Amino acid sequence: MNAEIIEGTASWTETPKSISEIESWYDERLAAGYAVLVIADHQRVCAYGSYGAFRKGEGYRETVEHSVYVAANQRRRGHGRRLLEGLIDHAAVAGFRRMIGGVSADQEASLALHRTLGFREAGRLPGVGVKHGRRLDLVLMLRVLGAD
């Protein structure tokens, strides 16, 4: 996670997370009934994914936003696909009807993965992010999870 925060553009966070911040985030997600999925190898995290509330407000109660992180040395092994499929399944069983992924437009592999799993581009926000001195576009990917 911190490697992407420091080096990449998939996360627009710029301040690395402490172990206690990560533990708090994990505990809060589980306490709220959201999924946190982890792929590990020899007790090292290779990839993780989670979803949580899309926005505050009761009107958004059927919509969640997800995030998936795959360590650089673990990419192209199917971890992202397995995690996102698991999050989709968990959210659908939990009764959510829409899942959103906010993807940096320069993350072509992530956008392609979302498309193959039934997400469609629902909006593009030009230049709303800045990372490493670059202005970045945010692509909102949307998937319907169940019948309305």
mmCIF file of C-alpha atoms in Angstrom:
data_model
loop_
_atom_site.group_PDB
_atom_site.id
_atom_site.type_symbol
_atom_site.label_atom_id
_atom_site.label_comp_id
_atom_site.label_asym_id
_atom_site.label_seq_id
_atom_site.Cartn_x
_atom_site.Cartn_y
_atom_site.Cartn_z
ATOM 1 C CA MET A 1 0.000 0.000 0.000
ATOM 2 C CA ASN A 2 2.634 2.520 1.002
ATOM 3 C CA ALA A 3 4.735 1.754 -2.080
ATOM 4 C CA GLU A 4 1.810 2.819 -4.291
ATOM 5 C CA ILE A 5 1.184 5.886 -2.147
ATOM 6 C CA ILE A 6 4.827 6.928 -2.477
ATOM 7 C CA GLU A 7 5.574 5.904 -6.064
ATOM 8 C CA GLY A 8 2.379 5.377 -8.062
ATOM 9 C CA THR A 9 -0.706 7.171 -9.305
ATOM 10 C CA ALA A 10 -3.361 4.552 -8.565
ATOM 11 C CA SER A 11 -3.789 6.091 -5.098
ATOM 12 C CA TRP A 12 -3.940 9.840 -4.823
ATOM 13 C CA THR A 13 -3.042 9.710 -1.161
ATOM 14 C CA GLU A 14 0.413 11.171 -0.600
ATOM 15 C CA THR A 15 1.085 10.406 3.065
ATOM 16 C CA PRO A 16 2.123 6.821 3.891
ATOM 17 C CA LYS A 17 -0.094 4.960 6.365
ATOM 18 C CA SER A 18 1.127 3.713 9.732
ATOM 19 C CA ILE A 19 0.374 0.188 10.921
ATOM 20 C CA SER A 20 -2.114 1.587 13.462
ATOM 21 C CA GLU A 21 -3.942 3.553 10.727
ATOM 22 C CA ILE A 22 -4.188 0.422 8.579
ATOM 23 C CA GLU A 23 -5.447 -1.625 11.539
ATOM 24 C CA SER A 24 -8.083 1.011 12.351
ATOM 25 C CA TRP A 25 -9.238 1.126 8.727
ATOM 26 C CA TYR A 26 -9.479 -2.684 8.686
ATOM 27 C CA ASP A 27 -11.419 -2.836 11.962
ATOM 28 C CA GLU A 28 -13.837 -0.083 10.862
ATOM 29 C CA ARG A 29 -14.583 -1.827 7.564
ATOM 30 C CA LEU A 30 -15.328 -5.142 9.236
ATOM 31 C CA ALA A 31 -17.400 -3.533 11.998
ATOM 32 C CA ALA A 32 -19.554 -1.876 9.328
ATOM 33 C CA GLY A 33 -20.142 -5.228 7.607
ATOM 34 C CA TYR A 34 -18.001 -4.495 4.572
ATOM 35 C CA ALA A 35 -15.555 -6.962 3.051
ATOM 36 C CA VAL A 36 -11.790 -6.807 3.331
ATOM 37 C CA LEU A 37 -10.182 -9.496 1.174
ATOM 38 C CA VAL A 38 -6.473 -10.280 1.303
ATOM 39 C CA ILE A 39 -4.190 -12.459 -0.817
ATOM 40 C CA ALA A 40 -1.006 -13.339 1.049
ATOM 41 C CA ASP A 41 2.041 -15.446 0.359
ATOM 42 C CA HIS A 42 4.215 -16.539 3.286
ATOM 43 C CA GLN A 43 2.570 -13.924 5.534
ATOM 44 C CA ARG A 44 3.323 -11.077 3.115
ATOM 45 C CA VAL A 45 0.368 -9.228 1.637
ATOM 46 C CA CYS A 46 0.363 -9.586 -2.148
ATOM 47 C CA ALA A 47 -2.948 -7.832 -2.749
ATOM 48 C CA TYR A 48 -6.039 -6.643 -0.936
ATOM 49 C CA GLY A 49 -9.422 -5.205 -1.755
ATOM 50 C CA SER A 50 -12.326 -3.710 0.107
ATOM 51 C CA TYR A 51 -15.466 -1.721 -0.342
ATOM 52 C CA GLY A 52 -17.224 0.839 1.797
ATOM 53 C CA ALA A 53 -19.810 3.580 1.660
ATOM 54 C CA PHE A 54 -19.813 5.553 -1.572
ATOM 55 C CA ARG A 55 -20.919 8.805 0.062
ATOM 56 C CA LYS A 56 -22.566 9.886 3.266
ATOM 57 C CA GLY A 57 -26.313 10.245 3.215
ATOM 58 C CA GLU A 58 -29.095 7.711 3.422
ATOM 59 C CA GLY A 59 -29.892 8.044 -0.262
ATOM 60 C CA TYR A 60 -26.597 6.325 -1.120
ATOM 61 C CA ARG A 61 -27.309 3.278 1.082
ATOM 62 C CA GLU A 62 -27.432 0.839 -1.854
ATOM 63 C CA THR A 63 -24.166 2.025 -3.430
ATOM 64 C CA VAL A 64 -20.617 1.148 -2.404
ATOM 65 C CA GLU A 65 -17.193 2.149 -3.650
ATOM 66 C CA HIS A 66 -14.373 -0.352 -3.854
ATOM 67 C CA SER A 67 -10.619 -0.257 -4.020
ATOM 68 C CA VAL A 68 -8.140 -2.965 -4.941
ATOM 69 C CA TYR A 69 -4.380 -2.859 -4.463
ATOM 70 C CA VAL A 70 -1.895 -5.329 -5.927
ATOM 71 C CA ALA A 71 1.798 -5.080 -5.018
ATOM 72 C CA ALA A 72 3.972 -4.218 -8.010
ATOM 73 C CA ASN A 73 5.798 -7.554 -7.946
ATOM 74 C CA GLN A 74 2.476 -9.446 -7.823
ATOM 75 C CA ARG A 75 0.733 -7.894 -10.825
ATOM 76 C CA ARG A 76 -0.408 -9.875 -13.892
ATOM 77 C CA ARG A 77 -1.148 -12.956 -11.754
ATOM 78 C CA GLY A 78 -4.934 -12.613 -11.539
ATOM 79 C CA HIS A 79 -4.981 -11.240 -7.994
ATOM 80 C CA GLY A 80 -6.886 -8.098 -8.949
ATOM 81 C CA ARG A 81 -9.530 -10.081 -10.811
ATOM 82 C CA ARG A 82 -10.033 -12.544 -7.936
ATOM 83 C CA LEU A 83 -10.331 -9.739 -5.404
ATOM 84 C CA LEU A 84 -12.739 -7.656 -7.473
ATOM 85 C CA GLU A 85 -14.895 -10.711 -8.236
ATOM 86 C CA GLY A 86 -15.003 -11.494 -4.507
ATOM 87 C CA LEU A 87 -15.961 -7.922 -3.636
ATOM 88 C CA ILE A 88 -18.713 -7.913 -6.257
ATOM 89 C CA ASP A 89 -20.120 -11.180 -4.904
ATOM 90 C CA HIS A 90 -19.929 -10.054 -1.269
ATOM 91 C CA ALA A 91 -21.598 -6.711 -1.973
ATOM 92 C CA ALA A 92 -24.391 -8.312 -4.020
ATOM 93 C CA VAL A 93 -25.141 -10.863 -1.276
ATOM 94 C CA ALA A 94 -25.109 -8.030 1.274
ATOM 95 C CA GLY A 95 -27.889 -6.331 -0.702
ATOM 96 C CA PHE A 96 -26.005 -3.504 -2.379
ATOM 97 C CA ARG A 97 -27.203 -2.586 -5.874
ATOM 98 C CA ARG A 98 -24.399 -0.467 -7.312
ATOM 99 C CA MET A 99 -20.615 -0.640 -7.041
ATOM 100 C CA ILE A 100 -18.353 2.195 -8.088
ATOM 101 C CA GLY A 101 -14.630 2.233 -8.691
ATOM 102 C CA GLY A 102 -12.801 5.535 -8.927
ATOM 103 C CA VAL A 103 -9.863 4.784 -11.251
ATOM 104 C CA SER A 104 -7.058 7.097 -12.270
ATOM 105 C CA ALA A 105 -7.343 7.444 -16.055
ATOM 106 C CA ASP A 106 -3.692 6.509 -16.505
ATOM 107 C CA GLN A 107 -4.330 3.046 -15.011
ATOM 108 C CA GLU A 108 -5.188 1.259 -18.270
ATOM 109 C CA ALA A 109 -4.920 -2.269 -16.832
ATOM 110 C CA SER A 110 -7.359 -1.403 -14.042
ATOM 111 C CA LEU A 111 -9.830 0.159 -16.459
ATOM 112 C CA ALA A 112 -9.630 -2.927 -18.708
ATOM 113 C CA LEU A 113 -10.192 -5.246 -15.737
ATOM 114 C CA HIS A 114 -13.260 -3.283 -14.690
ATOM 115 C CA ARG A 115 -14.695 -3.483 -18.206
ATOM 116 C CA THR A 116 -14.204 -7.259 -18.367
ATOM 117 C CA LEU A 117 -16.088 -7.618 -15.071
ATOM 118 C CA GLY A 118 -19.130 -5.699 -16.263
ATOM 119 C CA PHE A 119 -18.304 -2.156 -15.163
ATOM 120 C CA ARG A 120 -18.947 0.708 -17.524
ATOM 121 C CA GLU A 121 -17.574 4.210 -17.539
ATOM 122 C CA ALA A 122 -20.179 6.396 -15.870
ATOM 123 C CA GLY A 123 -18.213 9.613 -15.726
ATOM 124 C CA ARG A 124 -14.837 11.222 -16.182
ATOM 125 C CA LEU A 125 -13.641 14.112 -14.078
ATOM 126 C CA PRO A 126 -10.790 15.872 -15.899
ATOM 127 C CA GLY A 127 -7.845 17.100 -13.866
ATOM 128 C CA VAL A 128 -9.394 16.604 -10.415
ATOM 129 C CA GLY A 129 -6.294 14.887 -8.999
ATOM 130 C CA VAL A 130 -2.659 15.859 -8.677
ATOM 131 C CA LYS A 131 0.137 13.396 -7.951
ATOM 132 C CA HIS A 132 3.882 13.732 -8.553
ATOM 133 C CA GLY A 133 3.302 17.129 -10.159
ATOM 134 C CA ARG A 134 0.897 15.670 -12.738
ATOM 135 C CA ARG A 135 -2.757 16.557 -13.112
ATOM 136 C CA LEU A 136 -4.854 13.374 -13.326
ATOM 137 C CA ASP A 137 -8.340 12.478 -14.534
ATOM 138 C CA LEU A 138 -10.667 10.327 -12.440
ATOM 139 C CA VAL A 139 -12.792 7.727 -14.235
ATOM 140 C CA LEU A 140 -15.893 6.549 -12.381
ATOM 141 C CA MET A 141 -16.598 2.916 -13.255
ATOM 142 C CA LEU A 142 -20.054 1.597 -12.347
ATOM 143 C CA ARG A 143 -21.513 -1.882 -12.109
ATOM 144 C CA VAL A 144 -25.113 -2.779 -11.357
ATOM 145 C CA LEU A 145 -25.118 -5.619 -8.813
ATOM 146 C CA GLY A 146 -28.728 -6.671 -8.676
ATOM 147 C CA ALA A 147 -32.235 -5.954 -9.773
ATOM 148 C CA ASP A 148 -33.820 -2.718 -8.641
#
